[in-house]
Coordinates of C-alpha atoms and ligand atoms in Angstrom, one line a residue:
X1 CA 132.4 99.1 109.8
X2 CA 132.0 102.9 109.4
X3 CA 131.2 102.9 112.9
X4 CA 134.9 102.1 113.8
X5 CA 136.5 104.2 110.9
X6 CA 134.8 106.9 112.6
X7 CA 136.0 106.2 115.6
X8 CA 139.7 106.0 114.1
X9 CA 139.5 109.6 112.7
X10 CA 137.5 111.0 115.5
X11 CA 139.3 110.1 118.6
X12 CA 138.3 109.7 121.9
X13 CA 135.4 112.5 122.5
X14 CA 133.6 110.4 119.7
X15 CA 134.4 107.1 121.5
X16 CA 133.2 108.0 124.5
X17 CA 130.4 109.5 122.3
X18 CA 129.7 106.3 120.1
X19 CA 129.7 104.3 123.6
X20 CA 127.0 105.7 125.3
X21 CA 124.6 105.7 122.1
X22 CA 125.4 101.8 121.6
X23 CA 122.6 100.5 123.3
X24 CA 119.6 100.4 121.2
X25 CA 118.0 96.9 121.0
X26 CA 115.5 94.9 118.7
X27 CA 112.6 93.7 118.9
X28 CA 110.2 91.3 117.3
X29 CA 107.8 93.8 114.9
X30 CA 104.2 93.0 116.1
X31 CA 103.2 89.3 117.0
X32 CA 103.3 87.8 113.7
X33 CA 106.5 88.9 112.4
X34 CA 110.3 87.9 112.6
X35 CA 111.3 91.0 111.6
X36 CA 114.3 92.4 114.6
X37 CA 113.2 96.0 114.4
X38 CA 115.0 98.5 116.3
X39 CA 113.2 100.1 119.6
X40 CA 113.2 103.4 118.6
X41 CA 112.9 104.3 115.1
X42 CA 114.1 107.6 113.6
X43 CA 111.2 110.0 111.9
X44 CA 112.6 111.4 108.6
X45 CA 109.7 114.0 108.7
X46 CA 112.2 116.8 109.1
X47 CA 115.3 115.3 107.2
X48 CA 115.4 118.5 104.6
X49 CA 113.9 122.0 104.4
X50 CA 111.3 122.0 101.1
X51 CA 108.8 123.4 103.7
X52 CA 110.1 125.5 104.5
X53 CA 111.2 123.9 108.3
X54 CA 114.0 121.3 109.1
X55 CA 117.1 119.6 109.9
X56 CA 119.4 121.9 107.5
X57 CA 121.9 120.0 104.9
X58 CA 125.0 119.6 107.4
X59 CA 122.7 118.2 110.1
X60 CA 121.0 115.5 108.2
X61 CA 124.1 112.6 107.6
X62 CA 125.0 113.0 110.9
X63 CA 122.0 112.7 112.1
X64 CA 121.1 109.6 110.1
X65 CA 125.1 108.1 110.7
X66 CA 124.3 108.9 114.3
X67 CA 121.2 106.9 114.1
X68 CA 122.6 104.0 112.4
X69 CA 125.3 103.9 114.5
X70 CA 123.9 103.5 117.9
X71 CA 122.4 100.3 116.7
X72 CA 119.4 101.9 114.7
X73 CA 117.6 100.0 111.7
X74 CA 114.1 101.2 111.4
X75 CA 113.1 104.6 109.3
X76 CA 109.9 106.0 109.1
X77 CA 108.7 108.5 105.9
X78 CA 106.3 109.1 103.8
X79 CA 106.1 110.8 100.4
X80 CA 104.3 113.9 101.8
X81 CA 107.6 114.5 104.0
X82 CA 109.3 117.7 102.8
X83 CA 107.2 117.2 99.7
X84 CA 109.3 114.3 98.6
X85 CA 113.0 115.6 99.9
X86 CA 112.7 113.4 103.0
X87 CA 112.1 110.0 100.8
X88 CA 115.3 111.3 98.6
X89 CA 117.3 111.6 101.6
X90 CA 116.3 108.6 102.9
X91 CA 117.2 106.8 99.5
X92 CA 120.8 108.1 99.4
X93 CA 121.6 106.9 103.0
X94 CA 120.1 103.4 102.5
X95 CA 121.1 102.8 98.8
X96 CA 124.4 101.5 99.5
X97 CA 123.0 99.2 102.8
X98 CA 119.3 98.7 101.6
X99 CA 119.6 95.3 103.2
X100 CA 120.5 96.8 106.8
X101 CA 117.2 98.9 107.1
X102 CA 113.3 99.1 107.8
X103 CA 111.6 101.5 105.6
X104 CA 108.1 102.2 106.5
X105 CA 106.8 105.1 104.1
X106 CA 103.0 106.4 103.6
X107 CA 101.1 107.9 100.5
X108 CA 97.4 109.7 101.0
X109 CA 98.9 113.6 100.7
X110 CA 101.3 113.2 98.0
X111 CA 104.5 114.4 97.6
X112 CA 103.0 117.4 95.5
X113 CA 102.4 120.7 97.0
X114 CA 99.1 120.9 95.6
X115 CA 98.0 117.3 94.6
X116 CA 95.3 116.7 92.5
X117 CA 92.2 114.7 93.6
X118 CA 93.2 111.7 91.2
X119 CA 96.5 111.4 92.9
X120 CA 96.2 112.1 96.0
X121 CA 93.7 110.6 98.6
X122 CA 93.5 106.8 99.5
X123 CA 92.2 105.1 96.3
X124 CA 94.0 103.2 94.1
X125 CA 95.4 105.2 91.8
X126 CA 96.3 107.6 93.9
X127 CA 98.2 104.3 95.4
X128 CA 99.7 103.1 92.5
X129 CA 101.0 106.5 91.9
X130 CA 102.7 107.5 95.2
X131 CA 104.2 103.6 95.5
X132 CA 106.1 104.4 91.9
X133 CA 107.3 107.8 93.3
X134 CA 108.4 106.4 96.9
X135 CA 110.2 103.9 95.1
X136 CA 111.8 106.1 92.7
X137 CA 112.6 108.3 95.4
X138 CA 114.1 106.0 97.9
X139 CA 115.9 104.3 95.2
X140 CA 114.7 100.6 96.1
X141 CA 112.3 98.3 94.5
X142 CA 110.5 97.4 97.5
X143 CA 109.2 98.7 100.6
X144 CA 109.4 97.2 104.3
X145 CA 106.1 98.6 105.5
X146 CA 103.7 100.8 103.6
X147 CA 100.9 102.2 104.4
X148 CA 98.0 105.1 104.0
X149 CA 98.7 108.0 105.9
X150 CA 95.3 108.6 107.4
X151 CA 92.0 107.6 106.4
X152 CA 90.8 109.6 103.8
X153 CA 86.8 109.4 104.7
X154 CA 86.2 109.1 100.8
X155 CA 87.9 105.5 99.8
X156 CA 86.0 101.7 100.7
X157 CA 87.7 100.1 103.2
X158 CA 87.9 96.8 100.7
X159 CA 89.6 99.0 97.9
X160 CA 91.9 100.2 100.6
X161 CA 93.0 96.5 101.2
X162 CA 92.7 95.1 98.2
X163 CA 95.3 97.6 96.5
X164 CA 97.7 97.0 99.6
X165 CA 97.1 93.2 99.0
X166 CA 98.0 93.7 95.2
X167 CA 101.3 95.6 95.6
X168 CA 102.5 92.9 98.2
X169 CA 101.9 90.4 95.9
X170 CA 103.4 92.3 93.5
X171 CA 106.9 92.1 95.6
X172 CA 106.3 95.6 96.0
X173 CA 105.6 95.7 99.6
X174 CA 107.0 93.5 102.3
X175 CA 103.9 94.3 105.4
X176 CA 100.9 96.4 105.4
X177 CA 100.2 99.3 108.0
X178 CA 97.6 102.1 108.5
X179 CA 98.5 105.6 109.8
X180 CA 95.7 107.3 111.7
X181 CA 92.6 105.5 111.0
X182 CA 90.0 104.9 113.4
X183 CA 90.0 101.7 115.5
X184 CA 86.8 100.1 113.7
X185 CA 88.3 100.8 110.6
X186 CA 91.4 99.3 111.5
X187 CA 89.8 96.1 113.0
X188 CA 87.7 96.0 109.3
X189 CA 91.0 95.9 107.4
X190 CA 92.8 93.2 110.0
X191 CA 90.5 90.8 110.0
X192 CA 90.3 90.7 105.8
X193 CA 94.1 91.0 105.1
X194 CA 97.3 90.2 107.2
X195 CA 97.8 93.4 108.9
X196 CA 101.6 94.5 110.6
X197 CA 101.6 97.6 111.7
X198 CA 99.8 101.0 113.2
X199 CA 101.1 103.8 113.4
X200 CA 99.6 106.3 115.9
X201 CA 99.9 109.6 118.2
X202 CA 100.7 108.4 121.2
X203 CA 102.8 110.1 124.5
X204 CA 102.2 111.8 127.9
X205 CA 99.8 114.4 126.7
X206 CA 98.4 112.6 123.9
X207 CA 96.8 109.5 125.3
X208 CA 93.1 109.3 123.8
X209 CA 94.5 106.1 121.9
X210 CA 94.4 104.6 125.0
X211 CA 90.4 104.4 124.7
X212 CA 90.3 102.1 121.7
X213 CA 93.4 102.0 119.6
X214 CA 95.8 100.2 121.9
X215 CA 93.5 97.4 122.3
X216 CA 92.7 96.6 118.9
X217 CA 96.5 96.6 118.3
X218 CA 97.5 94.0 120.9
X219 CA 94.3 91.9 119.8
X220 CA 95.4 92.2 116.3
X221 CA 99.1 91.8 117.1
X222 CA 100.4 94.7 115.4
X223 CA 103.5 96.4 115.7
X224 CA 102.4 99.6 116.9
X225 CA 104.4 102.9 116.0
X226 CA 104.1 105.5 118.4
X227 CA 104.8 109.2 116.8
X228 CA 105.8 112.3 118.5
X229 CA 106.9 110.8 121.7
X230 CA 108.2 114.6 122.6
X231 CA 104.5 116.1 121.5
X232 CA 106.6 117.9 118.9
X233 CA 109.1 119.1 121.3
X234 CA 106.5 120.2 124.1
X235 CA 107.7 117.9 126.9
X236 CA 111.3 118.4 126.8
X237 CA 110.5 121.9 128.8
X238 CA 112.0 124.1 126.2
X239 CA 109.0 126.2 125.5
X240 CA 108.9 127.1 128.9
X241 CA 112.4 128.5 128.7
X242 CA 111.6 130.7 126.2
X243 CA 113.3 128.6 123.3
X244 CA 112.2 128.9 120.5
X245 CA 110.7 125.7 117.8
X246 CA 108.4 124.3 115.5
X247 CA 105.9 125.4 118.0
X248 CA 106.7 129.0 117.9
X249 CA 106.2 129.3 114.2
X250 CA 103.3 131.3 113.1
X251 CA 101.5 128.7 112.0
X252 CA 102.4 126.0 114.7
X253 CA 101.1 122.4 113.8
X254 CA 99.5 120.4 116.7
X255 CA 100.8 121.4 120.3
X256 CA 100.4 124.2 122.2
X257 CA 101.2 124.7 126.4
X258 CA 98.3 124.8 128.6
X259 CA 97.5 124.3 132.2
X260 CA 97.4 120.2 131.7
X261 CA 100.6 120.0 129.8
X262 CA 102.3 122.6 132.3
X263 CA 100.9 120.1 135.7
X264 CA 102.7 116.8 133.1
X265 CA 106.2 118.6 131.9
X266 CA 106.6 119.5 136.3
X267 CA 106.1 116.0 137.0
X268 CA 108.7 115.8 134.0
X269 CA 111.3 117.6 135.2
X270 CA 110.6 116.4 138.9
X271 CA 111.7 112.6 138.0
X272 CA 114.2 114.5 135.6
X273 CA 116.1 115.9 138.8
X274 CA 115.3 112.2 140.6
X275 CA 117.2 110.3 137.4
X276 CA 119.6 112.9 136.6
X277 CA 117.9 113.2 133.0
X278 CA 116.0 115.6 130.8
X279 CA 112.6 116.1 130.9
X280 CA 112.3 114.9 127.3
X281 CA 114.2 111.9 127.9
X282 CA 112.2 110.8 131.0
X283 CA 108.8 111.6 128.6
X284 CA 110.9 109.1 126.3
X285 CA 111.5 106.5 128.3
X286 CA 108.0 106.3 129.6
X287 CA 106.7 105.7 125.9
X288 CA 109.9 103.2 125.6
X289 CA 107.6 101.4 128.9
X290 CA 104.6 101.3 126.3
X291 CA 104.6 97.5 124.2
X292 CA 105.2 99.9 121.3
X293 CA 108.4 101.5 119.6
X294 CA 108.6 105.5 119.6
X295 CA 109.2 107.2 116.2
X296 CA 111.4 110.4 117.7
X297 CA 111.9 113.6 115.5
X298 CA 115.2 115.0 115.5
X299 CA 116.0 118.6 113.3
X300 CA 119.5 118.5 115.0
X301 CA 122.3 115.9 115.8
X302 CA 122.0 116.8 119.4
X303 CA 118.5 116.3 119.3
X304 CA 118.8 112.6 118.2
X305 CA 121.6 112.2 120.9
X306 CA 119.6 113.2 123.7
X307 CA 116.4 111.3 122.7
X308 CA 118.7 108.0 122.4
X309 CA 119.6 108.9 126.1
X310 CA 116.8 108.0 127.0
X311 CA 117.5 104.0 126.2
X312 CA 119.9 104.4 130.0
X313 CA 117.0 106.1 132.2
X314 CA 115.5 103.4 134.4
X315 CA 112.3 104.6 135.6
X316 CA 111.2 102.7 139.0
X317 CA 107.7 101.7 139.0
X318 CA 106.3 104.5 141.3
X319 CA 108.1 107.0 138.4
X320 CA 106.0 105.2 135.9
X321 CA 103.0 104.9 137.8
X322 CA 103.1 108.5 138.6
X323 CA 103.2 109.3 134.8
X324 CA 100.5 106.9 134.0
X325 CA 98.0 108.6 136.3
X326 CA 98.4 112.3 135.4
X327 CA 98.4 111.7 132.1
X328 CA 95.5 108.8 131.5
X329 CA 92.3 110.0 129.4
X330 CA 88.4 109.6 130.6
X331 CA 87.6 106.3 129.2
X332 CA 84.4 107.0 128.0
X333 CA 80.6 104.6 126.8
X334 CA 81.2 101.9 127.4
X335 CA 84.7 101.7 128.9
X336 CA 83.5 103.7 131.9
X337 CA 80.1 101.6 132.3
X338 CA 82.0 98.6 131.9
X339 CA 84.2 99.1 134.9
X340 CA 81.2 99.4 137.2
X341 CA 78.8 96.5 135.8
X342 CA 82.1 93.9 135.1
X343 CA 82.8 94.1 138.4
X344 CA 79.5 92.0 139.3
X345 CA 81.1 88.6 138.0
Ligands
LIG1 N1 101.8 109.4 110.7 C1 101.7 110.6 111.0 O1 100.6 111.3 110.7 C2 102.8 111.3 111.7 C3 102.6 112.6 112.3 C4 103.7 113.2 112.9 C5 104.9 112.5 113.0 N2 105.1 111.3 112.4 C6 106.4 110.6 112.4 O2 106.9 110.7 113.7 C7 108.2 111.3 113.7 C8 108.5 112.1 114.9 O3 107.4 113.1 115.1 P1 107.7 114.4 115.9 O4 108.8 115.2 115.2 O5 106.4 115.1 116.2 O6 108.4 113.8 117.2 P2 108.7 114.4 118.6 O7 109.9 113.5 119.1 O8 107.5 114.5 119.5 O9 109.3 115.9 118.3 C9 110.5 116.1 117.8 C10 110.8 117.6 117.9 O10 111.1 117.9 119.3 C11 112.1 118.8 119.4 N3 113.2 118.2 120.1 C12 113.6 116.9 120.1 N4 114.7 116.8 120.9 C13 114.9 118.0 121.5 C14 115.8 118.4 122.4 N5 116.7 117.6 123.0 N6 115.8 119.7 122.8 C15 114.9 120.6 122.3 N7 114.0 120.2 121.4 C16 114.0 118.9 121.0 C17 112.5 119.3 118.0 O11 111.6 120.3 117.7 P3 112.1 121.6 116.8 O12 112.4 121.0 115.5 O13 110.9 122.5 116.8 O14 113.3 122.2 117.5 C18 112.1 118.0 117.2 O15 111.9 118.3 115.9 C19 108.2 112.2 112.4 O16 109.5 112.4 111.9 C20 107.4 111.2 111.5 O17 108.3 110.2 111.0 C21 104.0 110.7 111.8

């Protein structure tokens, strides 16, 4: 409905606009759910600016309208996001069409600046407290997928589960997920409780998942979230240009250019020129080649409209198998041993 109002008092630039972003699909979440989630799902991590970084006020209902009208049903926050602003956000755009959206949201940091060890963490009050707050905060009384942020080295496995088995039972909680957690860990939890989803760092210069995680998810059947499909901006080339980003701050989190990222973003804007695409898009639509669905970032409008570009680039096989081999990981015990004694039988 809004997306045609919209089109009504926008006129034809929007059209043409609204057109070329209508193409985003679902799919089936993971291999034991109905659930139609949408192939690309939208990070809220930078939806506000109570960090200090982010999509400023203006940006942010476009952004999500934007989003939700190309065909987009699947959000991903957590409380820690914008120390809570993100989950507030989130709750005003879905209040009125809860029903029409996935919300996957994590607790472990808190959405306090400085936490306190009894709420904060993976243990169950710290659980019980950040589900109340998320809840609050995205004004809903239940959430799609929830899960711990990352493992916090301290809490039991078993109390880990057992508290996410207790809020889905208490209507609370619709699927269970786990955010950065080591495979074994993750294989512990899956085999005692029905495990959905996995949410992981995954893309072209990111790819030590490959080694463990990405098997134990397709064994396990989980949908499997795939974050920073851009490596926070790195592969769409800009850096290189001299523009300026989240990577430029003074106290940059995660990525930073080095010889193996340069030798992957020229391959990138090689098959960029090839495809008449971005770099960033082509690094998109190789993770969209993944059995996975990308979580992208966008801080601007524009951002989310060239990332949804992506959803048109047709890679041919030799484009993807070009990108698989400059950018695979060493294996490692017992992976690479196993490739030379398996081959015996
Ligand atoms: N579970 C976890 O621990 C975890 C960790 C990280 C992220 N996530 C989730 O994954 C989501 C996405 O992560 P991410 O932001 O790292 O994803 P990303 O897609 O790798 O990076 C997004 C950033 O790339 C830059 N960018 C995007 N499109 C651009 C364009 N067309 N031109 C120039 N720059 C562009 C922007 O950076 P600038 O803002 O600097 O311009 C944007 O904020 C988050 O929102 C969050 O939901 C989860």
């Amino acid at each position: 409905m809004s997306f045609l109002i919209r089109l009504n008092l926008a006129g034809l630039d929007f059209i043409r606009l609204a057109e070329e972003l209508w193409s985003m699909k679902n799919k089936l979440f993971g291999k034991h759910t109905g659930l139609p989630a949408s192939e690309i799902i939208l990070g809220a991590a930078s939806l506000g600016e109570r960090r200090g970084y982010g999509a400023i006020a203006e940006e942010i209902p476009k952004i999500l309208a934007a989003y939700a009208d190309a065909g987009g049903n699947f959000i991903d926050v957590a409380d820690q996001y914008q120390f809570g602003e993100a989950e507030e956000i989130v709750g005003r755009f879905i209040e009125p069409q809860r029903h029409n959206f996935i919300i996957c949201t994590k607790y472990t940091r808190s959405s306090e600046r400085d936490p306190f060890p009894t709420n904060s963490g993976n243990h169950r009050k710290a659980m019980r407290q950040a589900i109340e707050g998320s809840l609050k905060r995205l004004k809903t009384d239940y959430i799609d997928i929830y899960m711990p942020h990352f493992d916090d080295g301290l809490t039991p496995i078993e109390e880990i589960t057992r508290g996410l088995e207790d809020l889905v039972k208490a209507g609370k909680v619709l699927y269970t997920g786990l955010a950065n957690f080591p495979a074994w860990k993750a294989a512990a939890i899956a085999t005692t409780i029905p495990l959905t989803a996995l949410q992981i760092e995954y893309n072209l210069v990111q790819r030590t998942a490959d080694r463990e995680l990405m098997g134990m998810a397709n064994h396990f059947g989980l949908g499997t979230m795939l974050y920073s499909p851009l490596a926070g901006g790195l592969l769409t080339g800009k850096y290189r240009k001299g523009s300026a980003g989240r990577l430029t701050l003074s106290s940059p989190d995660g990525y930073q250019e080095n010889a193996a990222t340069q030798a992957i973003i020229d391959q990138l804007e090689r098959i960029a020129a090839e495809v008449e695409a971005a770099p960033g898009q082509v690094a998109l639509a190789w993770v969209l080649t993944q059995n996975a669905f990308p979580i992208i970032g966008a801080r601007t409008l524009a951002h989310l409209q060239d990332g949804l570009k992506a959803l048109e680039i047709r890679l041919n096989p030799d484009q993807v198998a070009h990108l698989d081999n400059i950018s695979t990981v060493t294996m490692g015990y017992p992976h690479d041993l196993l490739r030379t004694v398996q081959k015996i039988y």
